[in-house]
Amino acid sequence: MQHIGTTIKALREEKGLTQQQVADLVHMHRSNYSKVEKGERDLSLESVSTLAKYFGMTIDQLVNFDGDVPNEVTVEDKSLMEQVKLIAELEEEEKNMVFKMIDTFLTKKKFKDFFQKNIATL
């Protein structure tokens, strides 16, 4: 099994990211991050978790990487139930933002329907 640094390097390169960008993501100096990719330094569990989320993976998938870089998730291609499940997996703050946007769109639609109905009766 390859060490996690090799996996992260492969994912980073696949996404076209620099070492500095990933180092910034995990709040680490670039030279220390470089050592992670070489297997000379370990990451904290918090950093592994951050990277897993960033790459759209679980910690287990990142640690036990099988070589399949995750595809970008496109919610539009999913059924309604799959869309709701994907939203439920988001961080609490992100989930709240999605629900606020949905509420805003639904409110706009209700106002639009209300005005169209009432203007038509004039």
PDB file of C-alpha atoms in Angstrom:
ATOM      1  CA  MET A   1       0.000   0.000   0.000  1.00  0.00           C
ATOM      2  CA  GLN A   2       1.369   3.416  -0.940  1.00  0.00           C
ATOM      3  CA  HIS A   3       1.729   6.110   1.707  1.00  0.00           C
ATOM      4  CA  ILE A   4      -0.845   8.875   1.845  1.00  0.00           C
ATOM      5  CA  GLY A   5       1.617  11.489   0.568  1.00  0.00           C
ATOM      6  CA  THR A   6       1.894   9.666  -2.773  1.00  0.00           C
ATOM      7  CA  THR A   7      -1.899   9.520  -2.985  1.00  0.00           C
ATOM      8  CA  ILE A   8      -2.319  13.210  -2.202  1.00  0.00           C
ATOM      9  CA  LYS A   9       0.360  14.112  -4.752  1.00  0.00           C
ATOM     10  CA  ALA A  10      -1.472  12.098  -7.445  1.00  0.00           C
ATOM     11  CA  LEU A  11      -4.792  13.756  -6.566  1.00  0.00           C
ATOM     12  CA  ARG A  12      -3.169  17.195  -6.464  1.00  0.00           C
ATOM     13  CA  GLU A  13      -1.591  16.716  -9.875  1.00  0.00           C
ATOM     14  CA  GLU A  14      -4.826  15.284 -11.314  1.00  0.00           C
ATOM     15  CA  LYS A  15      -6.640  18.461 -10.210  1.00  0.00           C
ATOM     16  CA  GLY A  16      -3.851  20.726 -11.507  1.00  0.00           C
ATOM     17  CA  LEU A  17      -3.040  22.142  -8.068  1.00  0.00           C
ATOM     18  CA  THR A  18       0.314  23.371  -6.803  1.00  0.00           C
ATOM     19  CA  GLN A  19       1.939  22.184  -3.598  1.00  0.00           C
ATOM     20  CA  GLN A  20       1.412  25.693  -2.230  1.00  0.00           C
ATOM     21  CA  GLN A  21      -2.346  25.548  -2.833  1.00  0.00           C
ATOM     22  CA  VAL A  22      -2.682  22.252  -0.963  1.00  0.00           C
ATOM     23  CA  ALA A  23      -0.299  23.422   1.780  1.00  0.00           C
ATOM     24  CA  ASP A  24      -2.487  26.517   2.266  1.00  0.00           C
ATOM     25  CA  LEU A  25      -5.580  24.310   2.443  1.00  0.00           C
ATOM     26  CA  VAL A  26      -4.140  22.356   5.382  1.00  0.00           C
ATOM     27  CA  HIS A  27      -2.451  25.417   6.959  1.00  0.00           C
ATOM     28  CA  MET A  28       1.063  24.085   6.474  1.00  0.00           C
ATOM     29  CA  HIS A  29       4.272  25.631   5.166  1.00  0.00           C
ATOM     30  CA  ARG A  30       4.962  24.451   1.610  1.00  0.00           C
ATOM     31  CA  SER A  31       8.321  22.905   2.516  1.00  0.00           C
ATOM     32  CA  ASN A  32       6.661  20.808   5.235  1.00  0.00           C
ATOM     33  CA  TYR A  33       3.884  19.824   2.845  1.00  0.00           C
ATOM     34  CA  SER A  34       6.533  18.739   0.319  1.00  0.00           C
ATOM     35  CA  LYS A  35       7.857  16.339   2.969  1.00  0.00           C
ATOM     36  CA  VAL A  36       4.342  14.874   3.305  1.00  0.00           C
ATOM     37  CA  GLU A  37       4.301  14.015  -0.398  1.00  0.00           C
ATOM     38  CA  LYS A  38       7.734  12.383  -0.053  1.00  0.00           C
ATOM     39  CA  GLY A  39       6.585  10.317   2.937  1.00  0.00           C
ATOM     40  CA  GLU A  40       8.976  12.109   5.300  1.00  0.00           C
ATOM     41  CA  ARG A  41       6.239  13.709   7.380  1.00  0.00           C
ATOM     42  CA  ASP A  42       2.731  12.741   8.464  1.00  0.00           C
ATOM     43  CA  LEU A  43      -0.444  14.798   8.371  1.00  0.00           C
ATOM     44  CA  SER A  44      -2.742  15.386  11.304  1.00  0.00           C
ATOM     45  CA  LEU A  45      -6.098  13.627  11.218  1.00  0.00           C
ATOM     46  CA  GLU A  46      -7.706  17.069  10.823  1.00  0.00           C
ATOM     47  CA  SER A  47      -5.587  17.719   7.708  1.00  0.00           C
ATOM     48  CA  VAL A  48      -6.413  14.285   6.275  1.00  0.00           C
ATOM     49  CA  SER A  49     -10.108  15.006   6.883  1.00  0.00           C
ATOM     50  CA  THR A  50      -9.823  18.425   5.206  1.00  0.00           C
ATOM     51  CA  LEU A  51      -8.123  16.926   2.160  1.00  0.00           C
ATOM     52  CA  ALA A  52     -10.600  14.059   1.913  1.00  0.00           C
ATOM     53  CA  LYS A  53     -13.496  16.527   1.867  1.00  0.00           C
ATOM     54  CA  TYR A  54     -11.692  18.759  -0.620  1.00  0.00           C
ATOM     55  CA  PHE A  55     -11.126  15.862  -3.015  1.00  0.00           C
ATOM     56  CA  GLY A  56     -14.687  14.587  -2.549  1.00  0.00           C
ATOM     57  CA  MET A  57     -13.625  11.431  -0.742  1.00  0.00           C
ATOM     58  CA  THR A  58     -13.985   9.810   2.648  1.00  0.00           C
ATOM     59  CA  ILE A  59     -10.930   9.540   4.899  1.00  0.00           C
ATOM     60  CA  ASP A  60     -10.943   5.786   4.255  1.00  0.00           C
ATOM     61  CA  GLN A  61     -10.913   6.312   0.478  1.00  0.00           C
ATOM     62  CA  LEU A  62      -8.009   8.723   0.808  1.00  0.00           C
ATOM     63  CA  VAL A  63      -5.992   6.493   3.142  1.00  0.00           C
ATOM     64  CA  ASN A  64      -6.747   3.277   1.191  1.00  0.00           C
ATOM     65  CA  PHE A  65      -6.604   4.903  -2.243  1.00  0.00           C
ATOM     66  CA  ASP A  66      -7.325   2.484  -5.086  1.00  0.00           C
ATOM     67  CA  GLY A  67      -6.195   4.793  -7.873  1.00  0.00           C
ATOM     68  CA  ASP A  68      -9.619   6.008  -8.960  1.00  0.00           C
ATOM     69  CA  VAL A  69      -9.746   9.786  -8.800  1.00  0.00           C
ATOM     70  CA  PRO A  70     -13.331  10.735  -7.885  1.00  0.00           C
ATOM     71  CA  ASN A  71     -15.395  12.290 -10.620  1.00  0.00           C
ATOM     72  CA  GLU A  72     -16.849  15.727 -10.174  1.00  0.00           C
ATOM     73  CA  VAL A  73     -20.340  15.406  -8.757  1.00  0.00           C
ATOM     74  CA  THR A  74     -23.054  16.986 -10.876  1.00  0.00           C
ATOM     75  CA  VAL A  75     -26.270  17.148  -8.925  1.00  0.00           C
ATOM     76  CA  GLU A  76     -28.386  17.805 -12.033  1.00  0.00           C
ATOM     77  CA  ASP A  77     -27.782  14.239 -13.260  1.00  0.00           C
ATOM     78  CA  LYS A  78     -29.121  12.706 -10.041  1.00  0.00           C
ATOM     79  CA  SER A  79     -32.631  11.745  -9.037  1.00  0.00           C
ATOM     80  CA  LEU A  80     -34.392  13.973  -6.513  1.00  0.00           C
ATOM     81  CA  MET A  81     -33.694  11.502  -3.694  1.00  0.00           C
ATOM     82  CA  GLU A  82     -29.987  11.305  -4.615  1.00  0.00           C
ATOM     83  CA  GLN A  83     -29.834  15.120  -4.697  1.00  0.00           C
ATOM     84  CA  VAL A  84     -31.289  15.329  -1.186  1.00  0.00           C
ATOM     85  CA  LYS A  85     -28.822  12.694   0.075  1.00  0.00           C
ATOM     86  CA  LEU A  86     -25.902  14.632  -1.414  1.00  0.00           C
ATOM     87  CA  ILE A  87     -27.106  17.831   0.256  1.00  0.00           C
ATOM     88  CA  ALA A  88     -27.451  15.970   3.573  1.00  0.00           C
ATOM     89  CA  GLU A  89     -23.755  14.985   3.368  1.00  0.00           C
ATOM     90  CA  LEU A  90     -22.592  18.610   3.267  1.00  0.00           C
ATOM     91  CA  GLU A  91     -21.121  20.490   6.199  1.00  0.00           C
ATOM     92  CA  GLU A  92     -23.811  22.157   8.343  1.00  0.00           C
ATOM     93  CA  GLU A  93     -22.976  25.669   7.125  1.00  0.00           C
ATOM     94  CA  GLU A  94     -23.002  24.604   3.458  1.00  0.00           C
ATOM     95  CA  LYS A  95     -26.267  22.718   3.973  1.00  0.00           C
ATOM     96  CA  ASN A  96     -27.859  25.831   5.472  1.00  0.00           C
ATOM     97  CA  MET A  97     -26.736  27.909   2.480  1.00  0.00           C
ATOM     98  CA  VAL A  98     -28.340  25.439   0.063  1.00  0.00           C
ATOM     99  CA  PHE A  99     -31.610  25.460   1.992  1.00  0.00           C
ATOM    100  CA  LYS A 100     -31.605  29.285   2.171  1.00  0.00           C
ATOM    101  CA  MET A 101     -31.183  29.441  -1.620  1.00  0.00           C
ATOM    102  CA  ILE A 102     -34.026  26.964  -2.116  1.00  0.00           C
ATOM    103  CA  ASP A 103     -36.245  28.993   0.248  1.00  0.00           C
ATOM    104  CA  THR A 104     -35.438  32.162  -1.698  1.00  0.00           C
ATOM    105  CA  PHE A 105     -36.314  30.560  -5.042  1.00  0.00           C
ATOM    106  CA  LEU A 106     -39.546  29.109  -3.680  1.00  0.00           C
ATOM    107  CA  THR A 107     -40.555  32.455  -2.163  1.00  0.00           C
ATOM    108  CA  LYS A 108     -39.854  34.226  -5.473  1.00  0.00           C
ATOM    109  CA  LYS A 109     -41.969  31.639  -7.296  1.00  0.00           C
ATOM    110  CA  LYS A 110     -44.868  32.079  -4.851  1.00  0.00           C
ATOM    111  CA  PHE A 111     -44.774  35.881  -5.298  1.00  0.00           C
ATOM    112  CA  LYS A 112     -44.556  35.527  -9.071  1.00  0.00           C
ATOM    113  CA  ASP A 113     -47.525  33.102  -9.124  1.00  0.00           C
ATOM    114  CA  PHE A 114     -49.485  35.354  -6.745  1.00  0.00           C
ATOM    115  CA  PHE A 115     -48.962  38.475  -8.870  1.00  0.00           C
ATOM    116  CA  GLN A 116     -49.722  36.691 -12.134  1.00  0.00           C
ATOM    117  CA  LYS A 117     -52.938  35.280 -10.659  1.00  0.00           C
ATOM    118  CA  ASN A 118     -54.039  38.626  -9.182  1.00  0.00           C
ATOM    119  CA  ILE A 119     -53.047  40.749 -12.164  1.00  0.00           C
ATOM    120  CA  ALA A 120     -54.970  38.390 -14.464  1.00  0.00           C
ATOM    121  CA  THR A 121     -58.165  39.038 -12.459  1.00  0.00           C
ATOM    122  CA  LEU A 122     -57.953  42.844 -12.824  1.00  0.00           C
TER     123      LEU A 122
END
